[in-house]
mmCIF file of C-alpha atoms in Angstrom:
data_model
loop_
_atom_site.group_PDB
_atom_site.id
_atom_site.type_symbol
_atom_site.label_atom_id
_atom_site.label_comp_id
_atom_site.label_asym_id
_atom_site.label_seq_id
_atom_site.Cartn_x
_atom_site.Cartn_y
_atom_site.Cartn_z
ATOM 1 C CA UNK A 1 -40.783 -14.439 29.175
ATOM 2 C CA UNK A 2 -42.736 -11.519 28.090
ATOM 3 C CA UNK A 3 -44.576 -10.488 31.162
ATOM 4 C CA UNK A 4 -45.909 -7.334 33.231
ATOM 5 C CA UNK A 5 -45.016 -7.934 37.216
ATOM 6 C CA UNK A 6 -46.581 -5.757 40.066
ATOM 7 C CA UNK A 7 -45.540 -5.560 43.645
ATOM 8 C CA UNK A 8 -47.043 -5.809 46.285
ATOM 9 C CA UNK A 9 -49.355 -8.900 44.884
ATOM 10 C CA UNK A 10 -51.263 -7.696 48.556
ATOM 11 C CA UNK A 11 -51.029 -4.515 50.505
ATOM 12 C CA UNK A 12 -53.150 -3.933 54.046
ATOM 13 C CA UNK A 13 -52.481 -0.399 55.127
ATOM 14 C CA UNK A 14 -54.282 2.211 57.169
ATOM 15 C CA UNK A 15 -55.511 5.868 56.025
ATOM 16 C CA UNK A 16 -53.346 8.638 55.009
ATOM 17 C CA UNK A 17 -50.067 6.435 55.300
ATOM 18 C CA UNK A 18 -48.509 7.268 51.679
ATOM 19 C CA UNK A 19 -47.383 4.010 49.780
ATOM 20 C CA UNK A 20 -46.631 2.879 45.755
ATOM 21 C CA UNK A 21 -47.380 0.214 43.954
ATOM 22 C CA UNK A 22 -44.634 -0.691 40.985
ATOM 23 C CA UNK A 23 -45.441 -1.921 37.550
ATOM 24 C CA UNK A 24 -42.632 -3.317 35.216
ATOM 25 C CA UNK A 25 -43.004 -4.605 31.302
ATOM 26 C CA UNK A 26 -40.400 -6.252 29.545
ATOM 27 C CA UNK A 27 -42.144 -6.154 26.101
ATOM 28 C CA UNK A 28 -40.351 -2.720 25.246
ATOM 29 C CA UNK A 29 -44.233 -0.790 25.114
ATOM 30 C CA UNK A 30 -44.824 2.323 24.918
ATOM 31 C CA UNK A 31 -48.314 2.837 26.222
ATOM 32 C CA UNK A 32 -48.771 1.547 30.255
ATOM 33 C CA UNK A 33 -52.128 2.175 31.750
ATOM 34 C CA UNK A 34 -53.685 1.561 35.995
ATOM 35 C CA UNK A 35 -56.993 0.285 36.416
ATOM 36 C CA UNK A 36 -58.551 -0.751 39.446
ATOM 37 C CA UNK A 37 -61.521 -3.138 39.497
ATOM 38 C CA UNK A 38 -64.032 -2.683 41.903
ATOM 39 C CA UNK A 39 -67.584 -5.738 42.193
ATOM 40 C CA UNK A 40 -69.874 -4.548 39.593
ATOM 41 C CA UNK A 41 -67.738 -1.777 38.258
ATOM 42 C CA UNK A 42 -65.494 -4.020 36.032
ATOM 43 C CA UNK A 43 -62.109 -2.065 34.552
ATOM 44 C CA UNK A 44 -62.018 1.493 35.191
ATOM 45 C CA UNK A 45 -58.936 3.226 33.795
ATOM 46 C CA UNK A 46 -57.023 5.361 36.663
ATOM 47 C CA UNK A 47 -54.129 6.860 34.521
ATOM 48 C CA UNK A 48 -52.368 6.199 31.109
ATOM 49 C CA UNK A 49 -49.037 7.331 29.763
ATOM 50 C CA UNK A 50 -48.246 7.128 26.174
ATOM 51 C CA UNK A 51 -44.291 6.750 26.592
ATOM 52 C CA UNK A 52 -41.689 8.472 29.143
ATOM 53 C CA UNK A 53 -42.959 11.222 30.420
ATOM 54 C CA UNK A 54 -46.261 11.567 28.945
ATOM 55 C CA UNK A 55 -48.700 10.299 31.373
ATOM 56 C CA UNK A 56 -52.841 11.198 31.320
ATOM 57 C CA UNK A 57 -55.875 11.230 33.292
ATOM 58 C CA UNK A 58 -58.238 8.102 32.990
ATOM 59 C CA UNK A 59 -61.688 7.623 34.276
ATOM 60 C CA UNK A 60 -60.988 8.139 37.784
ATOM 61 C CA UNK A 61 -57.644 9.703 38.835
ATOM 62 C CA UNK A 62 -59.153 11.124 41.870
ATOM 63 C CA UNK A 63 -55.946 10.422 44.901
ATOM 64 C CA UNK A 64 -53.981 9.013 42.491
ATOM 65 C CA UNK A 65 -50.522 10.078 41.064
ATOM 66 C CA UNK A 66 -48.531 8.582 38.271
ATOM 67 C CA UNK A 67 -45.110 8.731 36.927
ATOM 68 C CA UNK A 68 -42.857 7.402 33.969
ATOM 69 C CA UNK A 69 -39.696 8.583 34.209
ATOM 70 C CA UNK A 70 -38.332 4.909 32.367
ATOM 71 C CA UNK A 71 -40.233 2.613 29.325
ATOM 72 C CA UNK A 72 -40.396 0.020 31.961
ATOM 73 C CA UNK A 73 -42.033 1.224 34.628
ATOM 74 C CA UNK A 74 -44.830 2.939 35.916
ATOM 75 C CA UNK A 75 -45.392 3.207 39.233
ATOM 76 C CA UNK A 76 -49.163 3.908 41.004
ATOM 77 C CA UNK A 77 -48.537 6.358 43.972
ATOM 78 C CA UNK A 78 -51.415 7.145 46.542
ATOM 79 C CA UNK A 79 -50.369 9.818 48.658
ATOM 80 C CA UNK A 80 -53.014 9.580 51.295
ATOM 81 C CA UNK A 81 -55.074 6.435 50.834
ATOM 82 C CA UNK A 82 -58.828 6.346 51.805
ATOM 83 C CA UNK A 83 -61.009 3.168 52.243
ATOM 84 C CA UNK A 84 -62.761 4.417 48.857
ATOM 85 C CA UNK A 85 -59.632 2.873 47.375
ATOM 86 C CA UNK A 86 -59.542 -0.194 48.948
ATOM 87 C CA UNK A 87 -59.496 -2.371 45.526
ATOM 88 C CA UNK A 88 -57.724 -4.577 43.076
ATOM 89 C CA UNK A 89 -55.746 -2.747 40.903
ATOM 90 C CA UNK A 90 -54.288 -3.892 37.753
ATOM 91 C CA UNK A 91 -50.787 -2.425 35.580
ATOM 92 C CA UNK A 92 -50.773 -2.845 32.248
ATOM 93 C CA UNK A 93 -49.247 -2.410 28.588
ATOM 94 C CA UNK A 94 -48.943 -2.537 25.068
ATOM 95 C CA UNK A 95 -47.317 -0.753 21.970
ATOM 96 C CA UNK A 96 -49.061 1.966 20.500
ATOM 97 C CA UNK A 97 -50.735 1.391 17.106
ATOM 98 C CA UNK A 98 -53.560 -0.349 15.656
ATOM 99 C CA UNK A 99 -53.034 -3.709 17.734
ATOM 100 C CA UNK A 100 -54.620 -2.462 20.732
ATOM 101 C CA UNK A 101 -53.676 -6.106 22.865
ATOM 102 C CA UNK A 102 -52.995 -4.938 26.286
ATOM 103 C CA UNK A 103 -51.139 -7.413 28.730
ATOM 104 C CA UNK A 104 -52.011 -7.226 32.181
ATOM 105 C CA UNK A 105 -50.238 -7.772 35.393
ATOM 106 C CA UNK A 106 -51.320 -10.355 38.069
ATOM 107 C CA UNK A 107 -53.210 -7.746 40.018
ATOM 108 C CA UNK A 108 -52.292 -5.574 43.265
ATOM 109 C CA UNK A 109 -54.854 -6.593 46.007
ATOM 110 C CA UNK A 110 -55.174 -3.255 48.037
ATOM 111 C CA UNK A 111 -56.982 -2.818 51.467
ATOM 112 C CA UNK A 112 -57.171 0.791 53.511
ATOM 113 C CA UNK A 113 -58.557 0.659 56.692
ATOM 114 C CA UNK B 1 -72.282 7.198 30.683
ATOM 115 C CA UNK B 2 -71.156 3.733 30.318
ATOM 116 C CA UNK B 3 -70.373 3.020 26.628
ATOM 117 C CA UNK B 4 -69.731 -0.821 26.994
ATOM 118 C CA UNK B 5 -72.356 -2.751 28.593
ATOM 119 C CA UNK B 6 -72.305 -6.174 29.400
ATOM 120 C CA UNK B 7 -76.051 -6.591 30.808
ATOM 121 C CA UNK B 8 -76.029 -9.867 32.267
ATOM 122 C CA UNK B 9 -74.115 -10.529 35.053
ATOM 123 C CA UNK B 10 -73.499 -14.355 34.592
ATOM 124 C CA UNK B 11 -74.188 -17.203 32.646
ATOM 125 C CA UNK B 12 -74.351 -20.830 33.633
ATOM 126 C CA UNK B 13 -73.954 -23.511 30.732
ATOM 127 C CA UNK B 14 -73.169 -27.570 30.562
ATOM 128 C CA UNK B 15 -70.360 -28.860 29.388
ATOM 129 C CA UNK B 16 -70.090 -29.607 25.672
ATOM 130 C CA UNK B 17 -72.908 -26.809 24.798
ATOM 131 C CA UNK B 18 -72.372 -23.173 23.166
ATOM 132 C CA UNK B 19 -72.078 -20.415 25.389
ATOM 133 C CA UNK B 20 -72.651 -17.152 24.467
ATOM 134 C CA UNK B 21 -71.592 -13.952 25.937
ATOM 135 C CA UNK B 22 -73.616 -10.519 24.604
ATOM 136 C CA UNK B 23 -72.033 -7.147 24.638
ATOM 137 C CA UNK B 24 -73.275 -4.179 23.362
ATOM 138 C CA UNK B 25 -71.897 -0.381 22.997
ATOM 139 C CA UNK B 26 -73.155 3.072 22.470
ATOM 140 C CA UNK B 27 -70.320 4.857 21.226
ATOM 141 C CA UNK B 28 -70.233 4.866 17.447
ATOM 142 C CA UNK B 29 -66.438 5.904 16.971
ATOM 143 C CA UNK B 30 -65.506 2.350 18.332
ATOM 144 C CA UNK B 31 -63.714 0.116 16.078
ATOM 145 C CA UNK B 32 -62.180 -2.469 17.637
ATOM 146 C CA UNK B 33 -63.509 -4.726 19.795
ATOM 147 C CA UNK B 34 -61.698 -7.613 22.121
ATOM 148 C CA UNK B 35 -63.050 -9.826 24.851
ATOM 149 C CA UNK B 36 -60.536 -10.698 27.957
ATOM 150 C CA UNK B 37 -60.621 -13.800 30.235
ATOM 151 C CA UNK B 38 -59.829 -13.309 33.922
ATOM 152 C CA UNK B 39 -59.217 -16.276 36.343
ATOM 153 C CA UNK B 40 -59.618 -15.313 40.049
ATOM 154 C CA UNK B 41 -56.039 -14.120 41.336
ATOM 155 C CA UNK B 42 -55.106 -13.728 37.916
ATOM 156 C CA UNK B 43 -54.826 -10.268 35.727
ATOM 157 C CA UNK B 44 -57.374 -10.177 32.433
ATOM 158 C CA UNK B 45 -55.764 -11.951 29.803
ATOM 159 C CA UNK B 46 -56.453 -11.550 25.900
ATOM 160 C CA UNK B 47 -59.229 -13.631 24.208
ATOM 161 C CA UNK B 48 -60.034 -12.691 21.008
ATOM 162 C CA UNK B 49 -60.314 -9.395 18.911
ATOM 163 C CA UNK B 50 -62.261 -8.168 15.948
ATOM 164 C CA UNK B 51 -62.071 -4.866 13.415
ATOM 165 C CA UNK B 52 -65.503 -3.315 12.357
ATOM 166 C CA UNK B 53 -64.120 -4.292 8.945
ATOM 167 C CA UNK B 54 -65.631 -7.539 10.210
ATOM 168 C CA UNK B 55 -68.369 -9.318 11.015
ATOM 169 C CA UNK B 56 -66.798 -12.524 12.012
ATOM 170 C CA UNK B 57 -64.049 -13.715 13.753
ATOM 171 C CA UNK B 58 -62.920 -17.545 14.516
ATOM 172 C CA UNK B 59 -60.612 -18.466 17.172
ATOM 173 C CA UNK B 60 -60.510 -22.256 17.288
ATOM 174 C CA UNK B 61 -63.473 -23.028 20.213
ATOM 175 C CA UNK B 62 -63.977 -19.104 19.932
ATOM 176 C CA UNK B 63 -65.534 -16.898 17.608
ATOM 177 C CA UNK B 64 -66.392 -13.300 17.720
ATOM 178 C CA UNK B 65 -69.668 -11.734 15.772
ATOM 179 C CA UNK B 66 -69.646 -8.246 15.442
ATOM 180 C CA UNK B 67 -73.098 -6.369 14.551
ATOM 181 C CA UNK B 68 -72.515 -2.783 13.868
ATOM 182 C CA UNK B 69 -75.927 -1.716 12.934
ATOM 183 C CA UNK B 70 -77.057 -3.379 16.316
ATOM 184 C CA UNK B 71 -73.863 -2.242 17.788
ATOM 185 C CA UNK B 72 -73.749 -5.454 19.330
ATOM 186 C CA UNK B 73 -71.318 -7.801 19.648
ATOM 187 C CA UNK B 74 -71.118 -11.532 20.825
ATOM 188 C CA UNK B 75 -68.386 -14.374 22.281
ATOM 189 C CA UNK B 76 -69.034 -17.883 21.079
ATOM 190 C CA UNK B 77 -67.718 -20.557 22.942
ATOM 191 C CA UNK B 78 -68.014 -24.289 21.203
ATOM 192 C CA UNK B 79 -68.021 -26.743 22.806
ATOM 193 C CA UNK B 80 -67.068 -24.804 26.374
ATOM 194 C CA UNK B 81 -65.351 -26.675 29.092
ATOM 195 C CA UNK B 82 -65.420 -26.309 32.422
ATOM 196 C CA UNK B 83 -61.720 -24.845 32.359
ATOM 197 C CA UNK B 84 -63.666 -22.243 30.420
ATOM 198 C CA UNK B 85 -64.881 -20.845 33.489
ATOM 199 C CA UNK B 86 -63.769 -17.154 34.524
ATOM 200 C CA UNK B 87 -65.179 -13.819 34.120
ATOM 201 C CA UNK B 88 -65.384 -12.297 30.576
ATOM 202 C CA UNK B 89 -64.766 -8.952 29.606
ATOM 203 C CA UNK B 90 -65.438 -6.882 26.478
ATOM 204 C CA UNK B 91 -63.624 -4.206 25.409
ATOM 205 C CA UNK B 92 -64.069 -1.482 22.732
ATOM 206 C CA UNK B 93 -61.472 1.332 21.463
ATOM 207 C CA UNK B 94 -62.037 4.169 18.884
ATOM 208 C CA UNK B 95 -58.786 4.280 16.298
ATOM 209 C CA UNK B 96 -55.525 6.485 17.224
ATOM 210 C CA UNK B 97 -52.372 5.117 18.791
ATOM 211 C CA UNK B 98 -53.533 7.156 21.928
ATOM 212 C CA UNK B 99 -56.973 5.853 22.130
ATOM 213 C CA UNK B 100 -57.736 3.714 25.640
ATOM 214 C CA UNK B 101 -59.781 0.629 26.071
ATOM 215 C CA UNK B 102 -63.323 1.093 27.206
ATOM 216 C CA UNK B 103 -64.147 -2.193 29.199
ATOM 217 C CA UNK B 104 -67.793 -3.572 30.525
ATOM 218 C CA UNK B 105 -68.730 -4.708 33.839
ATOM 219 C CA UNK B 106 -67.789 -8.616 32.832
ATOM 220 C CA UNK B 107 -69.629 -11.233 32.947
ATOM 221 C CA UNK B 108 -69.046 -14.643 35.062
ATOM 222 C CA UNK B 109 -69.309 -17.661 33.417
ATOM 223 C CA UNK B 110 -69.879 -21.166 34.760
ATOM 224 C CA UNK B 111 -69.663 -24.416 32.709
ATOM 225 C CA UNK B 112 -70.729 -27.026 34.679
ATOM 226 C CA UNK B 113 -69.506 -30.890 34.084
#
């Protein structure tokens, strides 16, 4: 089954304790993108990467860090969480190229105290 | 700056009636346009698209109009059903195999029974 998986589905930690969150495609894509959604904010793009390692800012890749070392994954790190990042975050992909279909994974449900 | 704006926050319709979901954009480079469905505890998943070679297009219960002059698109649902209940994105990208999605706020709609 074609399919983007995330883990943790739920993460409660507390400020400045470092942790990852881990994406994985099967679909073979090139292009993998973060976005965190946030009550009245909708999507917001965190980082991007275009194929192994080539990764890019997004909209707001303030205490974020990225890194695709394999097509499959593409990990979220936050070095030193804040509260301000307490959010849902959301992996996803889809091959470069007109079709511009992204498939999303079921959602990381972050919360920094 | 937000480029894709999805002004109203919800909409509430009966069951069997059209709903209608309004999205409008500011950036004139966009090209292609998609809407996304999201079901609480559930990542976005892929609606409908449509090219600005288009004006129009059909989806079964869902069509997509596309208004560049206005630049203003719309989501029609016929008839909706209450399954058809979630949040509602739209989604606009200018063309390049690097180009990123540009999503609105959402909107929530309810079809009630």
């Amino acid at each position: 089954e074609a399919q983007v998986t995330q883990n943790p589905r739920y993460l409660i930690t507390v400020t400045g304790k470092k942790l990852t969150v881990t994406c994985s495609q099967n679909m073979n894509h090139e292009y993998m993108s973060w976005y965190r959604q946030d009550p009245g904010l909708g999507l917001r793009q965190i980082y991007y990467s275009m194929n192994v390692e080539v990764t890019d800012k997004g909209d707001v890749p303030e205490g974020y860090k990225v890194s695709r070392k394999e097509k499959r994954n593409f990990p979220l790190i936050l070095e030193s969480p804040s509260p301000n990042q307490t959010s849902l975050y959301f992996c996803a992909s889809r091959w470069r190229g007109t079709d511009y279909e992204q498939y999303f994974g079921p959602g990381t449900r972050l919360t920094v105290t | 700056d937000q480029q894709v704006k999805q002004n109203s926050p919800s909409l509430s319709v009966q069951e069997g009636r059209i709903s209608i979901l309004n999205c409008d954009y500011t950036n004139s480079m966009f090209d292609y346009f998609l809407w996304y469905k999201k079901y609480p505890a559930e990542g976005p998943t892929f609606l409908i698209s449509i090219s600005s070679i288009k004006d129009k297009n059909e989806d079964g219960r869902f069509t997509v109009f596309l208004n560049k002059s206005a630049k203003h698109l719309s989501l029609h649902i016929v008839p909706s059903q209450p399954g058809d209940s979630a949040v509602y994105f739209c989604a606009a990208s200018a063309s390049g195999a690097n180009s990123k999605l540009t999503f609105g706020k959402g909107i929530t709609l309810s079809v009630r029974p």
